[in-house]
Coordinates of C-alpha atoms in Angstrom, one line a residue:
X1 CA -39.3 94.1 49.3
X2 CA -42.8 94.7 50.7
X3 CA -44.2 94.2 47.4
X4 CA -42.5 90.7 46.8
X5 CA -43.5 89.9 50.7
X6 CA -47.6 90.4 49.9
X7 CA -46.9 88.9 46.0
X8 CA -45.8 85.8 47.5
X9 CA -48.4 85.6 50.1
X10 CA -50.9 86.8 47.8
X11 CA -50.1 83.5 45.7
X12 CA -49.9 81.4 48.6
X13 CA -53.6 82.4 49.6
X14 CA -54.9 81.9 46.4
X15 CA -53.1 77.8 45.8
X16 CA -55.3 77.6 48.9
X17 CA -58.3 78.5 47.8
X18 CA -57.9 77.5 44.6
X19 CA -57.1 73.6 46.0
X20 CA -60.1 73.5 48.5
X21 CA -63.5 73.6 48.2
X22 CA -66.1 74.7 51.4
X23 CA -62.9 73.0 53.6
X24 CA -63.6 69.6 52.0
X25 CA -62.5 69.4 48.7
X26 CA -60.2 70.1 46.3
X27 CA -60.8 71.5 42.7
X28 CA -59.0 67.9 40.9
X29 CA -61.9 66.1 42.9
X30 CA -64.8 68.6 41.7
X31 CA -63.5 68.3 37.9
X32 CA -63.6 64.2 38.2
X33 CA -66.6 64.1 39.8
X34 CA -67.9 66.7 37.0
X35 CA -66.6 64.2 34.6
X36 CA -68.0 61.5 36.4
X37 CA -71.4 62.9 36.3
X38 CA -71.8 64.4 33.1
X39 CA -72.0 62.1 30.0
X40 CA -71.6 63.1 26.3
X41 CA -74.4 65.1 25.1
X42 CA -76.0 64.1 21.8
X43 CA -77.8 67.4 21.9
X44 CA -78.1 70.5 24.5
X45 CA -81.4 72.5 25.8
X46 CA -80.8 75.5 27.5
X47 CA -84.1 75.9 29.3
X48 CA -85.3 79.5 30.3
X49 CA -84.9 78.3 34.1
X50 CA -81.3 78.4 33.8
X51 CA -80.9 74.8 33.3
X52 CA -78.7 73.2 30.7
X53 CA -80.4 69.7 30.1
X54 CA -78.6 67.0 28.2
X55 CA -80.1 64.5 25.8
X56 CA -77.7 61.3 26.8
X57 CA -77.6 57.7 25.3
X58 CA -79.8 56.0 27.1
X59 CA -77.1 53.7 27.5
X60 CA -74.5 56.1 28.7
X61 CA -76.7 57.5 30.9
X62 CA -75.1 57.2 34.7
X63 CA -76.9 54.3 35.9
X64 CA -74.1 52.1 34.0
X65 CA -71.5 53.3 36.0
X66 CA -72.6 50.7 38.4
X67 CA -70.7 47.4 38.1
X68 CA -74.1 45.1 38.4
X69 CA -75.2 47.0 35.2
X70 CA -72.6 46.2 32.9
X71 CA -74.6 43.7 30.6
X72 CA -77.9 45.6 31.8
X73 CA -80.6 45.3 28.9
X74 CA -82.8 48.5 29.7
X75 CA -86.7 47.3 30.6
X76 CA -88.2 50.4 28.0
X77 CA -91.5 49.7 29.8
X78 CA -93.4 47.6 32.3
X79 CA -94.6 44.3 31.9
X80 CA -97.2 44.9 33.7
X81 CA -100.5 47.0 33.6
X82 CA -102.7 48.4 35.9
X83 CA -106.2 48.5 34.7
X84 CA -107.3 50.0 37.8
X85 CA -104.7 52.7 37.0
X86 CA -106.7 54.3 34.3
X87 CA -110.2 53.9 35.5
X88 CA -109.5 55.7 38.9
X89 CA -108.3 58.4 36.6
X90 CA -111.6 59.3 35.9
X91 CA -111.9 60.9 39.2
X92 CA -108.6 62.9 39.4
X93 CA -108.9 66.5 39.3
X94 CA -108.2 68.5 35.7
X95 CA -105.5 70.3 36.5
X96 CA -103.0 67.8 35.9
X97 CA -101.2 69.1 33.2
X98 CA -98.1 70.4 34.8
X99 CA -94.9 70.7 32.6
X100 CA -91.6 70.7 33.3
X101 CA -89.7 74.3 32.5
X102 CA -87.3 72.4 30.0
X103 CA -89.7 71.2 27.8
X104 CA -90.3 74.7 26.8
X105 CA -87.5 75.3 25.1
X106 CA -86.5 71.3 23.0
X107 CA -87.2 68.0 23.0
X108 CA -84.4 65.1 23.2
X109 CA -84.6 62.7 20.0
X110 CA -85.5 59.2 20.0
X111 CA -82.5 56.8 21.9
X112 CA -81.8 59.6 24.3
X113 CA -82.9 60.7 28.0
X114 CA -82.6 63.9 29.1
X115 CA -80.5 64.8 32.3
X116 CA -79.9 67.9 34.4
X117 CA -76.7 68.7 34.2
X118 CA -74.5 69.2 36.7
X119 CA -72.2 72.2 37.2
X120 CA -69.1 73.4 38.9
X121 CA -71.3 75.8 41.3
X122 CA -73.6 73.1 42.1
X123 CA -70.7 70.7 43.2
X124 CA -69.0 74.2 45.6
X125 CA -72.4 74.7 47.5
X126 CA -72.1 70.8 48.9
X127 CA -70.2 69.8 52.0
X128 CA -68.5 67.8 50.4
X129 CA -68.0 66.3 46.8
X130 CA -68.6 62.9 48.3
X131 CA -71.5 64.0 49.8
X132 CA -73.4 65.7 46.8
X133 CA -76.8 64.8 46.2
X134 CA -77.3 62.6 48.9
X135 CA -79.7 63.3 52.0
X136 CA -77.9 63.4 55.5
X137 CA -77.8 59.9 57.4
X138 CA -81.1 59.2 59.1
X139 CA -79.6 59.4 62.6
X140 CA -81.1 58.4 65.5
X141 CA -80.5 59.9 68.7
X142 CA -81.9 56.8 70.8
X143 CA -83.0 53.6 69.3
X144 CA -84.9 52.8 72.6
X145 CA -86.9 56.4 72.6
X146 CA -89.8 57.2 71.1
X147 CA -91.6 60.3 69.4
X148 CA -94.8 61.2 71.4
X149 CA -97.3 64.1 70.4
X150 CA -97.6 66.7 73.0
X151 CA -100.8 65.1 74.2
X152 CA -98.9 62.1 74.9
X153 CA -100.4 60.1 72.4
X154 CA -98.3 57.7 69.5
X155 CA -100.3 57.4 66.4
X156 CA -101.9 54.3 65.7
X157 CA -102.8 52.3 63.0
X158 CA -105.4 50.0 63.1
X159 CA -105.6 51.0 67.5
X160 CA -102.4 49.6 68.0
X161 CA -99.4 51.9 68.9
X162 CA -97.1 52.5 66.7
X163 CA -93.6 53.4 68.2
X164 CA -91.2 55.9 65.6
X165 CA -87.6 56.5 66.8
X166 CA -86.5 60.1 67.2
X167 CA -84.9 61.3 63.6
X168 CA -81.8 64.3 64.2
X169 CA -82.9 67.2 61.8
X170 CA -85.8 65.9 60.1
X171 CA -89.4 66.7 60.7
X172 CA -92.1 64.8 58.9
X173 CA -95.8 64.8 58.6
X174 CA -97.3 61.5 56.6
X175 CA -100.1 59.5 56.6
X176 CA -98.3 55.8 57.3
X177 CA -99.9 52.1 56.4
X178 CA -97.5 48.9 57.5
X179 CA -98.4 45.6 58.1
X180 CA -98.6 43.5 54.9
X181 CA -96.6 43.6 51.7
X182 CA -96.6 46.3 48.7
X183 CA -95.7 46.1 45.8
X184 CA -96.9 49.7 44.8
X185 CA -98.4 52.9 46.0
X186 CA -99.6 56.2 44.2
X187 CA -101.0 59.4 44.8
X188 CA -101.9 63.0 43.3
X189 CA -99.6 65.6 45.3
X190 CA -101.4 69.9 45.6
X191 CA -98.3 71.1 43.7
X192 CA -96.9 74.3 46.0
X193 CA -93.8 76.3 46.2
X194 CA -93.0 76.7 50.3
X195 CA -90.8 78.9 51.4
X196 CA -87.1 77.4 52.5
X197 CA -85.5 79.9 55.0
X198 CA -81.5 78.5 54.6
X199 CA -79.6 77.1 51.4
X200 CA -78.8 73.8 53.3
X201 CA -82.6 73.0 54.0
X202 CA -84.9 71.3 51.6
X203 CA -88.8 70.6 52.1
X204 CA -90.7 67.5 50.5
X205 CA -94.0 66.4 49.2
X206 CA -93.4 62.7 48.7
X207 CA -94.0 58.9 48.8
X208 CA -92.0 56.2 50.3
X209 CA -91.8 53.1 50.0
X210 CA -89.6 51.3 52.8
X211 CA -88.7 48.0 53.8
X212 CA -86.0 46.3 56.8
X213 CA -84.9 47.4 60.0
X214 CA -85.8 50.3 61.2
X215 CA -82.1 51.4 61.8
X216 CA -80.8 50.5 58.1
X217 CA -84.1 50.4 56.4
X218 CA -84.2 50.7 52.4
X219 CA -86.6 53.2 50.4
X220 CA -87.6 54.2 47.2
X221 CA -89.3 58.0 46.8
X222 CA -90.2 60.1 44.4
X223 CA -92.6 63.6 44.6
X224 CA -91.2 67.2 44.5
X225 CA -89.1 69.4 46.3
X226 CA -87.0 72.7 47.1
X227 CA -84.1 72.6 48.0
X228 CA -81.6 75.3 47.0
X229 CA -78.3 73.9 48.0
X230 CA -78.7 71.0 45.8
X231 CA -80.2 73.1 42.8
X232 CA -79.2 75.9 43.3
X233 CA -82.5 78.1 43.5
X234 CA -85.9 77.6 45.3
X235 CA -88.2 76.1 42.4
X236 CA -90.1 73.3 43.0
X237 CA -88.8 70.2 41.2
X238 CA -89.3 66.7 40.5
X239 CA -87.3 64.0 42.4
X240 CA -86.4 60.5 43.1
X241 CA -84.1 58.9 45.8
X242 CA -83.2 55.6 47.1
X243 CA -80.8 54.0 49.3
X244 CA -80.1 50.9 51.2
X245 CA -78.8 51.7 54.2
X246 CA -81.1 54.6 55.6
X247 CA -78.9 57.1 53.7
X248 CA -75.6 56.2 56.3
X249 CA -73.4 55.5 52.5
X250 CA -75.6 54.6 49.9
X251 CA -78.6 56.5 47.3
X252 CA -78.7 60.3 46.0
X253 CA -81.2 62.0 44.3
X254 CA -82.0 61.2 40.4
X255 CA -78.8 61.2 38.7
X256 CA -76.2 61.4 40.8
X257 CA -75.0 58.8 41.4
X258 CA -75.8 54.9 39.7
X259 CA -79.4 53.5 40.8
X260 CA -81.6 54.7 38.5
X261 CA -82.3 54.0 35.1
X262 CA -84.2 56.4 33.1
X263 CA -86.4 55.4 29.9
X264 CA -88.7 58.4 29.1
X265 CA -87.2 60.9 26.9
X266 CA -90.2 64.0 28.0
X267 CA -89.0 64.1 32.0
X268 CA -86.0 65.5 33.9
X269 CA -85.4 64.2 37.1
X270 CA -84.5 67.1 39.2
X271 CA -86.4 69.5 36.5
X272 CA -88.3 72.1 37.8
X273 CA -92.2 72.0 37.5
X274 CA -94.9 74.2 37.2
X275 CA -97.5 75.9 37.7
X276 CA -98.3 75.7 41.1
X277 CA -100.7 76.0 43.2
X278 CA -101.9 79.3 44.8
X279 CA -103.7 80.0 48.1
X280 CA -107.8 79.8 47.5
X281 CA -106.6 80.3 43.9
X282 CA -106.2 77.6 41.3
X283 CA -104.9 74.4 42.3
X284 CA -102.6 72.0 40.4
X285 CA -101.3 68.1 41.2
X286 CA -98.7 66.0 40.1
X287 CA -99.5 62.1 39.9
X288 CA -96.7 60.1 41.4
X289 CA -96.5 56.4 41.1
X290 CA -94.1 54.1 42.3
X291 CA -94.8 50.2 41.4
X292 CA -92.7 46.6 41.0
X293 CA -92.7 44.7 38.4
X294 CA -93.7 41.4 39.5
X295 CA -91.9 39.4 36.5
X296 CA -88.6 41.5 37.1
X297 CA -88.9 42.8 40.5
X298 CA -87.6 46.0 38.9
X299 CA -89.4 48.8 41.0
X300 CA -91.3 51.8 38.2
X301 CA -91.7 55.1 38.6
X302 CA -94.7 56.5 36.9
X303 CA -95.8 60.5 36.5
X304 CA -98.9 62.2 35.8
X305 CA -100.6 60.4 33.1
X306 CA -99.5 56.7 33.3
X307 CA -96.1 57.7 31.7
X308 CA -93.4 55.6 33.0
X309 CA -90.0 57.3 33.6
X310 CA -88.1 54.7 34.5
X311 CA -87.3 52.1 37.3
X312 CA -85.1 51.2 40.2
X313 CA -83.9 47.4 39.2
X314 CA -83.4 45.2 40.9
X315 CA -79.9 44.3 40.3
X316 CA -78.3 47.3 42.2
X317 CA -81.1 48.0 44.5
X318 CA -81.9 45.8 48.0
X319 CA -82.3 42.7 49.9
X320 CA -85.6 43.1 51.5
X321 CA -86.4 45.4 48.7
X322 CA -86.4 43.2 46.2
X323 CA -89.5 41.0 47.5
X324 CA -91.5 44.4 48.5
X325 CA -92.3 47.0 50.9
X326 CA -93.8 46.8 54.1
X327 CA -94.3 50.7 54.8
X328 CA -95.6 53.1 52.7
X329 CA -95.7 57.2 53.9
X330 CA -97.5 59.7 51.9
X331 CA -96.9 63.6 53.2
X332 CA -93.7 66.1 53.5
X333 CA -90.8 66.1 55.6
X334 CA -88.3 69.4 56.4
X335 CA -84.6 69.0 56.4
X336 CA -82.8 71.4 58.9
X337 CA -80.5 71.8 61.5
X338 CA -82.8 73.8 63.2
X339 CA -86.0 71.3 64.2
X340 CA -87.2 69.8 67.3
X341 CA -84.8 73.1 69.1
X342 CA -85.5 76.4 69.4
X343 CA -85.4 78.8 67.7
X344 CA -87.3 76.7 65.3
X345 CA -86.6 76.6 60.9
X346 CA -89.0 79.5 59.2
X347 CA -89.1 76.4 56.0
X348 CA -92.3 75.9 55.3
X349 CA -94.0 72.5 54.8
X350 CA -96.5 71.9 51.7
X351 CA -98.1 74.9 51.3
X352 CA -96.9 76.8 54.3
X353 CA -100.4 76.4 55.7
X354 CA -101.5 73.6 58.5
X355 CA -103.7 71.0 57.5
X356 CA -106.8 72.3 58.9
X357 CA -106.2 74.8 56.0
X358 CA -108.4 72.2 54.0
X359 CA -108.4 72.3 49.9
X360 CA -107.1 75.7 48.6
X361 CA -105.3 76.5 51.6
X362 CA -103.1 73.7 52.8
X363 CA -101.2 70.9 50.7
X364 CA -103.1 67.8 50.0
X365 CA -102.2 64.1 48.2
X366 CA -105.9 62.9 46.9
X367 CA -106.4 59.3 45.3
X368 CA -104.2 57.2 47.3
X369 CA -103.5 53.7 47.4
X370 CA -101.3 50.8 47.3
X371 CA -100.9 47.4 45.4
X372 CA -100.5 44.5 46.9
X373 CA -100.1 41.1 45.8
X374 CA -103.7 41.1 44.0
X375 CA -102.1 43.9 41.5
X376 CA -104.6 45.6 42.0
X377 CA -104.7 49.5 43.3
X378 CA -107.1 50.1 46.4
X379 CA -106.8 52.2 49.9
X380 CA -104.6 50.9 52.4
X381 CA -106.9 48.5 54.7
X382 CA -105.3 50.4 57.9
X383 CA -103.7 53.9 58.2
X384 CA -102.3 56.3 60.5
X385 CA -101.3 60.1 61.1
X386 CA -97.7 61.3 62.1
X387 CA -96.1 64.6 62.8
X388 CA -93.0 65.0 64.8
X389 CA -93.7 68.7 65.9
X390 CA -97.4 69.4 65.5
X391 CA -97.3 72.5 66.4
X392 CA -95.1 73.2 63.2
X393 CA -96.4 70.8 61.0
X394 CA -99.9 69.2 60.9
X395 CA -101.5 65.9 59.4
X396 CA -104.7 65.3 59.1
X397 CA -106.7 62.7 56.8
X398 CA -110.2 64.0 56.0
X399 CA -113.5 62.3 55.1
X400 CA -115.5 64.8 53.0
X401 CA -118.1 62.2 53.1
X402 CA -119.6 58.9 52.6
X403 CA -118.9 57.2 49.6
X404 CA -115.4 59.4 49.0
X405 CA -111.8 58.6 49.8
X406 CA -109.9 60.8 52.3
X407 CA -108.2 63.1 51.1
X408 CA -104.6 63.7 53.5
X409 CA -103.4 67.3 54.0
X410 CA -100.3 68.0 55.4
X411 CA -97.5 70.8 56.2
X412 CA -97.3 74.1 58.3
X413 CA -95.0 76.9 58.5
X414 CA -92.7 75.6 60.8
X415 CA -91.7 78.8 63.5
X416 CA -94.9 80.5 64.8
X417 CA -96.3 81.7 67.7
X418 CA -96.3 78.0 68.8
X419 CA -93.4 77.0 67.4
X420 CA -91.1 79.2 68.8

C-alpha cells in the first residue's frame, strides 16, 4: 500500500514538472515556440563553441513570420554608399579581423543565412516563453525625476542640461548627441569579455539609435554582449535589438522574434566573437554601423569591413523611426536587479576597468560619427557624458590631441570600495 501511495505521488510530481517550466510555462508552449523559432535547415554547422548554426532560406528565415512581410522582396544590399565610409577606414586600428567562432567549422551556401539555433535549454532558463529574448521593460520609477551625478551636476550637451529619467535595473555609461536628425551612426568598439556575476544579468558595448517620447521611445542597436541566461554561457557575442515601445511588448534580440531581416550569409546574429582584448595586452575592435536607407527608409546594419548584414525595414519597424533618429548613445549599459541599491552587481562593464583606465586598460569606441541628412559620416556637432552610478561605471571622452577625434572610454567593475 505504501508503495502505491509514493508511486502515485511520485507520478503526480513529475505531470507537474513535466507541464511547467521556471513557474511560467508549460512544455506544449516551449515545443511551439521551438517550432516557431527554428526553420528548416538546408545545412547544419556544429561550431566548436557548442553552437548548432543553421543555414535557412533566406526567405524562410523568421523575419516572414511577420504579417507586413508577406509579399516582402528582400533589399540584398543598400542603395546607398558611403564614400566617407571607406576613406575613414584608413585610420582604424589593424586589429579588426575578429571572427565569429562558427565560421571555423562551415560556411552556409549561396540563398541561405545562417541562424543560431535555438534550443530547449535556452527556452527553460527564461522567465517566461513569452518573454525570451527580449530585454525587461524600460521602467521608470518617476517620469518627473531626474538622474543627477553625485556632484549634483546633469550632463550637458552643448551647456544646456540635459534631464534623463531614472531607469529600474539598468545602468548605463554613453556618450549621447540629440538635437537634429540621423540617419546613421558608427563606431569601432575595444572588443572585451567582462565578467557577469548572475545568469539573469547581461552587460553591453553598443550603439543606439532612438527616436519618440521618452516613455515609449523606439531604438535600433547593435554591438556585443554577455549575457548568459539568454545564451547560455558568458562569451562575448554579436547582437541586434529593436523595439517600438521601449521594450514594454515589442523587439528581442536577433532572431527571435520577426523584425529583422538578414542578407549576409558569413555572420550570426547572437554568434560568439573573438579574440578579445586583453589588459595592456593586444587590443581588438569590432566596427558596428547602423545606417537608413534614404530611398527605402529601411534601417542597415553594417560589421567590420563595410559588410552589410542586413536591415531593419521599414515595414514592420516605427512611426518616428521611419523618418530618423534624434538620439544617438555610444557606450555600455548593465542589466541587473541589483543597481542603483546596495549591495551593488559584481558585473562588470567594458572591460571591467573605469574609463580613466585609458587604451589598454579600459573599453573604448574610436571613430565615431553620425550621418545626417548630407549622407555624409562626420562627429556629432554636440555631445555629452552620462553615467547613472559613477562610482561603478565611468565615461569619459578623451582628446589625445589636436588634430585627432576623441576617443570615448567607458565601463567599471560595478561593486568596489565605492560601490558598495
Amino acid at each position: 500500500m505504501a508503495n502505491f501511495i509514493f508511486r502515485v505521488f511520485l507520478t503526480l510530481v513529475l505531470s507537474y514538472l513535466c507541464n511547467r517550466v521556471n513557474g511560467n510555462a508549460n512544455f506544449k508552449d516551449v515545443e511551439e515556440k521551438l517550432k516557431q523559432l527554428n526553420k528548416p535547415a538546408v545545412k547544419t554547422i556544429q561550431s566548436e563553441d557548442g553552437d548548432i548554426i543553421d543555414c535557412v532560406d533566406i526567405y524562410k528565415q523568421p523575419a516572414f513570420d511577420h504579417p507586413a512581410l508577406k509579399n516582402h522582396v528582400i533589399q540584398m544590399k543598400p542603395s546607398f554608399d558611403l564614400k566617407d565610409e571607406k576613406l575613414s577606414s584608413k585610420n582604424e586600428p589593424a586589429e579588426l579581423a575578429v571572427f565569429q567562432t562558427w565560421q571555423r567549422s562551415g560556411s552556409c551556401p549561396e540563398g541561405t543565412v545562417p541562424i543560431r539555433r535555438i534550443r530547449r535549454e535556452d527556452l527553460l532558463r527564461a522567465k517566461s516563453v513569452q518573454q525570451f529574448g527580449r530585454k525587461p521593460h524600460e521602467a521608470v520609477l518617476n517620469s518627473s525625476t531626474t538622474i543627477e551625478h553625485r556632484d549634483g551636476q546633469l550632463p550637458s550637451i552643448n551647456t544646456t542640461a540635459v534631464a534623463l529619467p531614472i531607469i529600474v535595473n539598468r545602468s548605463a555609461a554613453t556618450l549621447v548627441t540629440l538635437g537634429y536628425n540621423y540617419i546613421g551612426a558608427k563606431g569601432i568598439f575595444n572588443i572585451w569579455n567582462p565578467n557577469v556575476e548572475a545568469q539573469d544579468e547581461y552587460t553591453t558595448a553598443q550603439i543606439w539609435l532612438k527616436a519618440g517620447p521618452g516613455d515609449n521611445f523606439e531604438s535600433i542597436e547593435s554591438g556585443w554582449t554577455v549575457n548568459p541566461q539568454l545564451y547560455g554561457d558568458k562569451r562575448t557575442r554579436l547582437f541586434v535589438h529593436w523595439t517600438k515601445d521601449s521594450y514594454k511588448t515589442t523587439g528581442c534580440f536577433d532572431m527571435t522574434c520577426s523584425g529583422f531581416v538578414q542578407t549576409s550569409s558569413q555572420h550570426v546574429l547572437g554568434g560568439s566573437i573573438g579574440p578579445v582584448s586583453t589588459e595592456f595586452g593586444k587590443q581588438y575592435y569590432l566596427r558596428v554601423g547602423i545606417y537608413m536607407d534614404p530611398n527605402t527608409a529601411n534601417w542597415w546594419l553594417k560589421i567590420g569591413k563595410d559588410i552589410p548584414v542586413g536591415y531593419w525595414p521599414a515595414s514592420t519597424l516605427m512611426f518616428y523611426l521611419n523618418h530618423s533618429s534624434t538620439m544617438v548613445e555610444w557606450g555600455g549599459q548593465v542589466y541587473s536587479s541589483n543597481v542603483k541599491k546596495k549591495p551593488h552587481t559584481k558585473t562588470g562593464m567594458g572591460s571591467g576597468k573605469f574609463a580613466t583606465g585609458l587604451k589598454g586598460n579600459a573599453c573604448s569606441i574610436l571613430n565615431i560619427a553620425i550621418v545626417d541628412f548630407s549622407t555624409q559620416l562626420k562627429y556629432p556637432q554636440w555631445v555629452g557624458t552620462w553615467a547613472d552610478e559613477q562610482y561603478c561605471y565611468t565615461a569619459l571622452n578623451y582628446h589625445e590631441g589636436y588634430g585627432k577625434l576623441p576617443i570615448f572610454y567607458f565601463g567599471g567593475p560595478g561593486q568596489n570600495y565605492n560601490c558598495p
